Amino acid sequence: MAHQVLTDVRLFTGGVDLTSASNKVELSSEVEEKDRTTYGSGGWKRVQGGLGSSKVSAEGLWEAGDPGLIDDAAWAQLGGVGPWTICPHLATVGSLAYLTQALRADYTLGGSVGDLAPWSSSGSGSGLTARGQIAHPPGTARSSAGAGTALQLGAVPDGRALYAALHVLSAAGTTPSLTVRIESDDTSGFTDPTVRATFGAATGLGGQALAVQGPVTDTWWRVAWTVAGTTPSFTFVAALGLA
């Protein structure tokens, strides 16, 4: 892959698409280094991995006045844990995505006279971070039941999990309801899919995360959904990844 210039990063947190309001985002992950050196180590230090942790931080241009804008969303999420999905290049189906759950730990706004009003915020990881793919894109509205594109993410070994993030970005209609589920199969045609997990029914903007624990021998994965209500319509992003 060629070197990547960051021009079209996509950023989703909770039920908000921050792409048009952000100009910097960073995700870091690390594992504690534990010393296990003994007299039998031959005079060399030995270490092994301990607890993992992650942190996400972002900044951009401030906006307010709607639940889908940064100021409204950051205040609502401050002190709460929710999903973050970061795509280094676009958010089409199959695009590389990093998924994490994070506690929104801080939110800063304002600057000097004459500035375009800035904001910055960060989240401390609460749970695992996964590398995966977009399973449903943000720009496609859904008003009836359906299923997404099959992704060959691989089997889930014992002790690992498939992590899923859902960001509901818009909801319209009378008493609309969206239920998204995670399915797997051993073939790309999904002739006999197995439902592995189901998100809670969504009636408005918001984010959810869940994990499918291994072992799972199926290698193909997708999202599927049902929609209820009177003239309902939803836009949402879903991402899947192994961790």
mmCIF file with all atom_site columns, N, CA and C in Angstrom, residues 6-9 11 18-26 57-62 116-120:
data_model
loop_
_atom_site.group_PDB
_atom_site.id
_atom_site.type_symbol
_atom_site.label_atom_id
_atom_site.label_alt_id
_atom_site.label_comp_id
_atom_site.label_asym_id
_atom_site.label_entity_id
_atom_site.label_seq_id
_atom_site.pdbx_PDB_ins_code
_atom_site.Cartn_x
_atom_site.Cartn_y
_atom_site.Cartn_z
_atom_site.occupancy
_atom_site.B_iso_or_equiv
_atom_site.pdbx_formal_charge
_atom_site.auth_seq_id
_atom_site.auth_comp_id
_atom_site.auth_asym_id
_atom_site.auth_atom_id
_atom_site.pdbx_PDB_model_num
ATOM 1  N N  . LEU A 1 6   ? -3.509  11.966 4.875  1.00 0.00 ? 6   LEU A N  1
ATOM 2  C CA . LEU A 1 6   ? -4.797  11.997 5.568  1.00 0.00 ? 6   LEU A CA 1
ATOM 3  C C  . LEU A 1 6   ? -5.648  13.157 5.057  1.00 0.00 ? 6   LEU A C  1
ATOM 4  N N  . THR A 1 7   ? -6.514  12.838 4.097  1.00 0.00 ? 7   THR A N  1
ATOM 5  C CA . THR A 1 7   ? -7.407  13.854 3.539  1.00 0.00 ? 7   THR A CA 1
ATOM 6  C C  . THR A 1 7   ? -8.874  13.502 3.695  1.00 0.00 ? 7   THR A C  1
ATOM 7  N N  . ASP A 1 8   ? -9.184  12.221 3.933  1.00 0.00 ? 8   ASP A N  1
ATOM 8  C CA . ASP A 1 8   ? -10.591 11.805 3.963  1.00 0.00 ? 8   ASP A CA 1
ATOM 9  C C  . ASP A 1 8   ? -10.863 10.839 5.122  1.00 0.00 ? 8   ASP A C  1
ATOM 10 N N  . VAL A 1 9   ? -10.283 11.132 6.275  1.00 0.00 ? 9   VAL A N  1
ATOM 11 C CA . VAL A 1 9   ? -10.531 10.340 7.472  1.00 0.00 ? 9   VAL A CA 1
ATOM 12 C C  . VAL A 1 9   ? -11.998 10.497 7.881  1.00 0.00 ? 9   VAL A C  1
ATOM 13 N N  . LEU A 1 11  ? -14.731 9.895  11.062 1.00 0.00 ? 11  LEU A N  1
ATOM 14 C CA . LEU A 1 11  ? -14.756 9.774  12.516 1.00 0.00 ? 11  LEU A CA 1
ATOM 15 C C  . LEU A 1 11  ? -16.196 9.736  13.003 1.00 0.00 ? 11  LEU A C  1
ATOM 16 N N  . LEU A 1 18  ? -18.532 13.029 12.925 1.00 0.00 ? 18  LEU A N  1
ATOM 17 C CA . LEU A 1 18  ? -17.715 14.225 13.154 1.00 0.00 ? 18  LEU A CA 1
ATOM 18 C C  . LEU A 1 18  ? -16.777 14.536 11.995 1.00 0.00 ? 18  LEU A C  1
ATOM 19 N N  . THR A 1 19  ? -16.948 13.861 10.887 1.00 0.00 ? 19  THR A N  1
ATOM 20 C CA . THR A 1 19  ? -16.029 14.032 9.770  1.00 0.00 ? 19  THR A CA 1
ATOM 21 C C  . THR A 1 19  ? -15.916 15.485 9.328  1.00 0.00 ? 19  THR A C  1
ATOM 22 N N  . SER A 1 20  ? -17.044 16.170 9.181  1.00 0.00 ? 20  SER A N  1
ATOM 23 C CA . SER A 1 20  ? -17.028 17.545 8.677  1.00 0.00 ? 20  SER A CA 1
ATOM 24 C C  . SER A 1 20  ? -16.698 18.572 9.756  1.00 0.00 ? 20  SER A C  1
ATOM 25 N N  . ALA A 1 21  ? -16.541 18.118 11.003 1.00 0.00 ? 21  ALA A N  1
ATOM 26 C CA . ALA A 1 21  ? -16.222 19.036 12.095 1.00 0.00 ? 21  ALA A CA 1
ATOM 27 C C  . ALA A 1 21  ? -14.861 18.755 12.704 1.00 0.00 ? 21  ALA A C  1
ATOM 28 N N  . SER A 1 22  ? -14.110 17.803 12.143 1.00 0.00 ? 22  SER A N  1
ATOM 29 C CA . SER A 1 22  ? -12.816 17.438 12.721 1.00 0.00 ? 22  SER A CA 1
ATOM 30 C C  . SER A 1 22  ? -11.705 17.591 11.690 1.00 0.00 ? 22  SER A C  1
ATOM 31 N N  . ASN A 1 23  ? -10.511 17.942 12.174 1.00 0.00 ? 23  ASN A N  1
ATOM 32 C CA . ASN A 1 23  ? -9.334  18.025 11.302 1.00 0.00 ? 23  ASN A CA 1
ATOM 33 C C  . ASN A 1 23  ? -8.118  17.328 11.898 1.00 0.00 ? 23  ASN A C  1
ATOM 34 N N  . LYS A 1 24  ? -8.323  16.624 13.015 1.00 0.00 ? 24  LYS A N  1
ATOM 35 C CA . LYS A 1 24  ? -7.250  15.829 13.598 1.00 0.00 ? 24  LYS A CA 1
ATOM 36 C C  . LYS A 1 24  ? -7.860  14.738 14.467 1.00 0.00 ? 24  LYS A C  1
ATOM 37 N N  . VAL A 1 25  ? -7.343  13.526 14.330 1.00 0.00 ? 25  VAL A N  1
ATOM 38 C CA . VAL A 1 25  ? -7.772  12.432 15.190 1.00 0.00 ? 25  VAL A CA 1
ATOM 39 C C  . VAL A 1 25  ? -6.598  11.482 15.383 1.00 0.00 ? 25  VAL A C  1
ATOM 40 N N  . GLU A 1 26  ? -6.438  10.995 16.594 1.00 0.00 ? 26  GLU A N  1
ATOM 41 C CA . GLU A 1 26  ? -5.357  10.067 16.912 1.00 0.00 ? 26  GLU A CA 1
ATOM 42 C C  . GLU A 1 26  ? -5.906  8.940  17.782 1.00 0.00 ? 26  GLU A C  1
ATOM 43 N N  . SER A 1 57  ? -8.179  10.719 20.649 1.00 0.00 ? 57  SER A N  1
ATOM 44 C CA . SER A 1 57  ? -8.289  12.173 20.796 1.00 0.00 ? 57  SER A CA 1
ATOM 45 C C  . SER A 1 57  ? -8.588  12.779 19.435 1.00 0.00 ? 57  SER A C  1
ATOM 46 N N  . ALA A 1 58  ? -9.335  13.877 19.451 1.00 0.00 ? 58  ALA A N  1
ATOM 47 C CA . ALA A 1 58  ? -9.720  14.529 18.204 1.00 0.00 ? 58  ALA A CA 1
ATOM 48 C C  . ALA A 1 58  ? -9.889  16.017 18.445 1.00 0.00 ? 58  ALA A C  1
ATOM 49 N N  . GLU A 1 59  ? -9.815  16.775 17.374 1.00 0.00 ? 59  GLU A N  1
ATOM 50 C CA . GLU A 1 59  ? -10.070 18.218 17.447 1.00 0.00 ? 59  GLU A CA 1
ATOM 51 C C  . GLU A 1 59  ? -10.573 18.703 16.105 1.00 0.00 ? 59  GLU A C  1
ATOM 52 N N  . GLY A 1 60  ? -11.153 19.908 16.120 1.00 0.00 ? 60  GLY A N  1
ATOM 53 C CA . GLY A 1 60  ? -11.697 20.435 14.876 1.00 0.00 ? 60  GLY A CA 1
ATOM 54 C C  . GLY A 1 60  ? -12.370 21.765 15.068 1.00 0.00 ? 60  GLY A C  1
ATOM 55 N N  . LEU A 1 61  ? -13.406 22.023 14.282 1.00 0.00 ? 61  LEU A N  1
ATOM 56 C CA . LEU A 1 61  ? -14.103 23.303 14.262 1.00 0.00 ? 61  LEU A CA 1
ATOM 57 C C  . LEU A 1 61  ? -15.453 23.170 14.957 1.00 0.00 ? 61  LEU A C  1
ATOM 58 N N  . TRP A 1 62  ? -15.702 24.075 15.894 1.00 0.00 ? 62  TRP A N  1
ATOM 59 C CA . TRP A 1 62  ? -16.847 23.993 16.793 1.00 0.00 ? 62  TRP A CA 1
ATOM 60 C C  . TRP A 1 62  ? -18.156 24.322 16.087 1.00 0.00 ? 62  TRP A C  1
ATOM 61 N N  . LEU A 1 116 ? -11.352 30.816 14.098 1.00 0.00 ? 116 LEU A N  1
ATOM 62 C CA . LEU A 1 116 ? -12.478 29.917 13.884 1.00 0.00 ? 116 LEU A CA 1
ATOM 63 C C  . LEU A 1 116 ? -12.619 29.107 15.166 1.00 0.00 ? 116 LEU A C  1
ATOM 64 N N  . ALA A 1 117 ? -13.792 29.106 15.758 1.00 0.00 ? 117 ALA A N  1
ATOM 65 C CA . ALA A 1 117 ? -13.966 28.486 17.070 1.00 0.00 ? 117 ALA A CA 1
ATOM 66 C C  . ALA A 1 117 ? -13.545 27.017 17.026 1.00 0.00 ? 117 ALA A C  1
ATOM 67 N N  . PRO A 1 118 ? -12.562 26.626 17.871 1.00 0.00 ? 118 PRO A N  1
ATOM 68 C CA . PRO A 1 118 ? -12.090 25.240 17.862 1.00 0.00 ? 118 PRO A CA 1
ATOM 69 C C  . PRO A 1 118 ? -12.703 24.409 18.983 1.00 0.00 ? 118 PRO A C  1
ATOM 70 N N  . TRP A 1 119 ? -12.514 23.113 18.893 1.00 0.00 ? 119 TRP A N  1
ATOM 71 C CA . TRP A 1 119 ? -12.855 22.191 19.970 1.00 0.00 ? 119 TRP A CA 1
ATOM 72 C C  . TRP A 1 119 ? -11.815 21.084 20.006 1.00 0.00 ? 119 TRP A C  1
ATOM 73 N N  . SER A 1 120 ? -11.696 20.440 21.145 1.00 0.00 ? 120 SER A N  1
ATOM 74 C CA . SER A 1 120 ? -10.880 19.239 21.265 1.00 0.00 ? 120 SER A CA 1
ATOM 75 C C  . SER A 1 120 ? -11.498 18.346 22.322 1.00 0.00 ? 120 SER A C  1
#
